[in-house]
mmCIF file of C-alpha atoms in Angstrom:
data_model
loop_
_atom_site.group_PDB
_atom_site.id
_atom_site.type_symbol
_atom_site.label_atom_id
_atom_site.label_comp_id
_atom_site.label_asym_id
_atom_site.label_seq_id
_atom_site.Cartn_x
_atom_site.Cartn_y
_atom_site.Cartn_z
ATOM 1 C CA ALA A 14 -62.706 -83.329 -98.542
ATOM 2 C CA SER A 15 -60.650 -84.158 -101.577
ATOM 3 C CA VAL A 16 -58.425 -81.698 -103.458
ATOM 4 C CA THR A 17 -56.672 -82.338 -106.764
ATOM 5 C CA GLY A 18 -54.142 -79.671 -107.668
ATOM 6 C CA GLY A 19 -52.812 -78.508 -104.302
ATOM 7 C CA VAL A 20 -53.582 -76.074 -101.506
ATOM 8 C CA TYR A 21 -52.009 -72.606 -101.464
ATOM 9 C CA ASN A 22 -52.421 -70.826 -98.153
ATOM 10 C CA CYS A 23 -51.942 -67.446 -96.503
ATOM 11 C CA GLY A 24 -54.056 -67.585 -93.349
ATOM 12 C CA ASP A 25 -55.106 -70.123 -90.749
ATOM 13 C CA LEU A 26 -56.066 -73.524 -92.140
ATOM 14 C CA THR A 27 -56.822 -76.840 -90.424
ATOM 15 C CA ILE A 28 -56.930 -80.036 -92.476
ATOM 16 C CA ASP A 29 -58.789 -83.039 -91.027
ATOM 17 C CA ASN A 30 -59.211 -86.374 -92.808
ATOM 18 C CA SER A 31 -58.721 -84.961 -96.303
ATOM 19 C CA THR A 32 -57.008 -86.111 -99.466
ATOM 20 C CA VAL A 33 -54.715 -83.740 -101.356
ATOM 21 C CA TYR A 34 -53.242 -85.013 -104.619
ATOM 22 C CA GLN A 35 -50.845 -82.836 -106.615
ATOM 23 C CA HIS A 36 -50.115 -83.986 -110.141
ATOM 24 C CA ILE A 37 -49.367 -80.673 -111.877
ATOM 25 C CA SER A 38 -45.665 -80.271 -112.682
ATOM 26 C CA GLY A 39 -43.878 -77.620 -110.632
ATOM 27 C CA ARG A 40 -46.545 -77.326 -107.908
ATOM 28 C CA HIS A 41 -46.784 -78.333 -104.237
ATOM 29 C CA ALA A 42 -49.540 -80.300 -102.495
ATOM 30 C CA ILE A 43 -49.418 -77.779 -99.618
ATOM 31 C CA TYR A 44 -47.744 -74.394 -100.141
ATOM 32 C CA ASN A 45 -47.922 -72.095 -97.127
ATOM 33 C CA TRP A 46 -46.337 -68.668 -97.504
ATOM 34 C CA CYS A 47 -47.898 -67.022 -94.453
ATOM 35 C CA GLY A 48 -50.185 -68.137 -91.677
ATOM 36 C CA ASN A 49 -50.634 -71.444 -89.919
ATOM 37 C CA VAL A 50 -51.509 -74.793 -91.471
ATOM 38 C CA THR A 51 -52.408 -77.636 -89.104
ATOM 39 C CA ILE A 52 -52.705 -81.120 -90.574
ATOM 40 C CA ASN A 53 -54.421 -83.589 -88.253
ATOM 41 C CA SER A 54 -55.075 -86.472 -90.632
ATOM 42 C CA GLY A 55 -55.493 -87.386 -94.275
ATOM 43 C CA ASN A 56 -53.593 -88.540 -97.337
ATOM 44 C CA PHE A 57 -51.178 -86.257 -99.177
ATOM 45 C CA ASP A 58 -49.571 -87.361 -102.424
ATOM 46 C CA SER A 59 -47.538 -85.639 -105.135
ATOM 47 C CA ILE A 60 -45.931 -86.603 -108.417
ATOM 48 C CA SER A 61 -45.312 -82.973 -109.415
ATOM 49 C CA GLY A 62 -41.530 -82.864 -108.981
ATOM 50 C CA ASN A 63 -41.749 -80.252 -106.202
ATOM 51 C CA GLU A 64 -41.832 -80.511 -102.425
ATOM 52 C CA LEU A 65 -44.968 -82.149 -101.082
ATOM 53 C CA ILE A 66 -45.266 -79.548 -98.285
ATOM 54 C CA LEU A 67 -43.432 -76.225 -98.339
ATOM 55 C CA ALA A 68 -43.335 -73.582 -95.590
ATOM 56 C CA ASP A 69 -42.058 -70.544 -97.471
ATOM 57 C CA GLY A 70 -41.865 -67.390 -95.394
ATOM 58 C CA THR A 71 -40.812 -66.321 -91.933
ATOM 59 C CA ASN A 72 -44.476 -66.208 -90.863
ATOM 60 C CA ALA A 73 -45.352 -69.588 -92.391
ATOM 61 C CA THR A 74 -45.873 -72.521 -90.018
ATOM 62 C CA VAL A 75 -47.038 -76.049 -90.723
ATOM 63 C CA THR A 76 -47.918 -78.414 -87.869
ATOM 64 C CA ILE A 77 -48.376 -82.079 -88.721
ATOM 65 C CA ASN A 78 -50.171 -84.197 -86.125
ATOM 66 C CA GLY A 79 -50.858 -87.168 -88.376
ATOM 67 C CA GLY A 80 -51.599 -88.368 -91.881
ATOM 68 C CA THR A 81 -49.906 -90.220 -94.720
ATOM 69 C CA PHE A 82 -47.453 -88.269 -96.881
ATOM 70 C CA LEU A 83 -46.057 -89.650 -100.146
ATOM 71 C CA ASN A 84 -43.830 -87.705 -102.497
ATOM 72 C CA ASP A 85 -42.907 -89.530 -105.687
ATOM 73 C CA GLY A 86 -40.660 -86.689 -106.820
ATOM 74 C CA THR A 87 -36.930 -86.196 -106.422
ATOM 75 C CA VAL A 88 -37.167 -83.235 -104.032
ATOM 76 C CA TRP A 89 -37.980 -83.052 -100.319
ATOM 77 C CA THR A 90 -41.274 -84.340 -98.976
ATOM 78 C CA LEU A 91 -41.115 -81.604 -96.303
ATOM 79 C CA ASN A 92 -39.232 -78.365 -96.792
ATOM 80 C CA GLU A 93 -38.703 -75.235 -94.758
ATOM 81 C CA ASN A 94 -37.486 -72.866 -97.467
ATOM 82 C CA ASP A 95 -33.887 -72.165 -96.502
ATOM 83 C CA ALA A 96 -33.801 -68.724 -98.120
ATOM 84 C CA ASN A 97 -37.077 -67.508 -96.571
ATOM 85 C CA ARG A 98 -37.417 -69.901 -93.676
ATOM 86 C CA GLY A 99 -40.809 -71.087 -92.513
ATOM 87 C CA THR A 100 -41.349 -73.686 -89.795
ATOM 88 C CA ILE A 101 -42.592 -77.265 -90.012
ATOM 89 C CA THR A 102 -43.103 -79.310 -86.831
ATOM 90 C CA VAL A 103 -44.061 -82.987 -86.937
ATOM 91 C CA TYR A 104 -45.855 -84.785 -84.092
ATOM 92 C CA GLY A 105 -47.059 -87.833 -86.019
ATOM 93 C CA GLY A 106 -47.693 -89.389 -89.401
ATOM 94 C CA THR A 107 -46.279 -91.750 -92.007
ATOM 95 C CA PHE A 108 -43.833 -90.362 -94.561
ATOM 96 C CA ALA A 109 -42.343 -91.733 -97.781
ATOM 97 C CA GLY A 110 -40.190 -90.058 -100.368
ATOM 98 C CA LYS A 111 -37.002 -88.057 -100.145
ATOM 99 C CA LEU A 112 -36.921 -87.113 -96.490
ATOM 100 C CA ALA A 113 -34.533 -89.286 -94.555
ATOM 101 C CA THR A 114 -32.152 -86.416 -93.824
ATOM 102 C CA LYS A 115 -34.907 -83.801 -93.447
ATOM 103 C CA LEU A 116 -37.437 -85.524 -91.148
ATOM 104 C CA PRO A 117 -35.247 -85.403 -88.012
ATOM 105 C CA ASP A 118 -34.893 -81.634 -88.513
ATOM 106 C CA VAL A 119 -38.637 -81.057 -88.123
ATOM 107 C CA LEU A 120 -39.566 -83.551 -85.390
ATOM 108 C CA ASP A 121 -40.750 -82.270 -82.035
ATOM 109 C CA GLU A 122 -38.256 -83.354 -79.357
ATOM 110 C CA ASN A 123 -40.806 -85.759 -77.825
ATOM 111 C CA PHE A 124 -41.170 -87.761 -81.047
ATOM 112 C CA LYS A 125 -38.978 -89.992 -83.189
ATOM 113 C CA ALA A 126 -39.158 -91.564 -86.633
ATOM 114 C CA TYR A 127 -38.537 -95.206 -87.332
ATOM 115 C CA GLU A 128 -38.297 -96.936 -90.677
ATOM 116 C CA THR A 129 -41.166 -99.416 -91.158
ATOM 117 C CA ASP A 130 -40.300 -100.332 -94.749
ATOM 118 C CA GLU A 131 -37.507 -99.222 -97.024
ATOM 119 C CA GLY A 132 -37.973 -95.473 -97.359
ATOM 120 C CA VAL A 133 -41.169 -95.341 -95.253
ATOM 121 C CA TYR A 134 -41.010 -93.671 -91.848
ATOM 122 C CA GLU A 135 -43.553 -93.534 -89.052
ATOM 123 C CA VAL A 136 -43.435 -90.809 -86.416
ATOM 124 C CA ILE A 137 -44.320 -91.933 -82.897
ATOM 125 C CA SER A 138 -43.865 -90.769 -79.318
ATOM 126 C CA ARG A 139 -40.286 -91.076 -78.102
ATOM 127 C CA TRP A 140 -41.530 -92.284 -74.711
ATOM 128 C CA ILE A 141 -42.418 -95.950 -74.201
ATOM 129 C CA ALA A 142 -43.508 -95.575 -70.576
ATOM 130 C CA SER A 143 -43.674 -93.133 -67.693
ATOM 131 C CA VAL A 144 -43.471 -93.455 -63.935
ATOM 132 C CA GLY A 145 -44.899 -90.393 -62.276
ATOM 133 C CA GLU A 146 -43.454 -87.416 -64.141
ATOM 134 C CA THR A 147 -40.430 -89.335 -65.456
ATOM 135 C CA LYS A 148 -40.602 -90.573 -69.063
ATOM 136 C CA TYR A 149 -38.627 -93.536 -70.419
ATOM 137 C CA GLU A 150 -37.541 -94.548 -73.901
ATOM 138 C CA ASN A 151 -36.750 -98.019 -72.556
ATOM 139 C CA LEU A 152 -39.408 -100.245 -70.961
ATOM 140 C CA GLN A 153 -36.925 -102.106 -68.771
ATOM 141 C CA LYS A 154 -35.725 -98.862 -67.185
ATOM 142 C CA ALA A 155 -39.345 -97.982 -66.329
ATOM 143 C CA ILE A 156 -39.901 -101.426 -64.810
ATOM 144 C CA ASP A 157 -36.679 -101.144 -62.797
ATOM 145 C CA GLU A 158 -37.884 -97.760 -61.484
ATOM 146 C CA LEU A 159 -41.014 -99.414 -60.087
ATOM 147 C CA LYS A 160 -39.057 -101.967 -58.011
ATOM 148 C CA ILE A 161 -39.024 -101.137 -54.336
#
């Protein structure tokens, strides 16, 4: 599906392989004020001057499992409204725009962001390898664990 003008939600919404483009000044690509939004994949872009994705309300949650997120504006790409705090949790995706200080705040503890290009961040699993139930961020440590 393709949406021009943004998605405003109060309910349960799952977005798979969709394009959302927000070009109207003062609007968000995804504005969730109550309910649960789950984004599994797609392209999300805004030149509106507002946050690309906003969770605005104590009952508002946004879960991002993947997708490409580009905010050409001067405000946050992802925002949990500080005055009326919603929750955003990121498990994957590629992000560009004003977010360098905000992305770490919304990452699940098992994931990390790394800069692929100037101002472009990819979210991946923190764990490079595992041996049994033990997870490793460093491949050499996992290899050393296997030595008998």
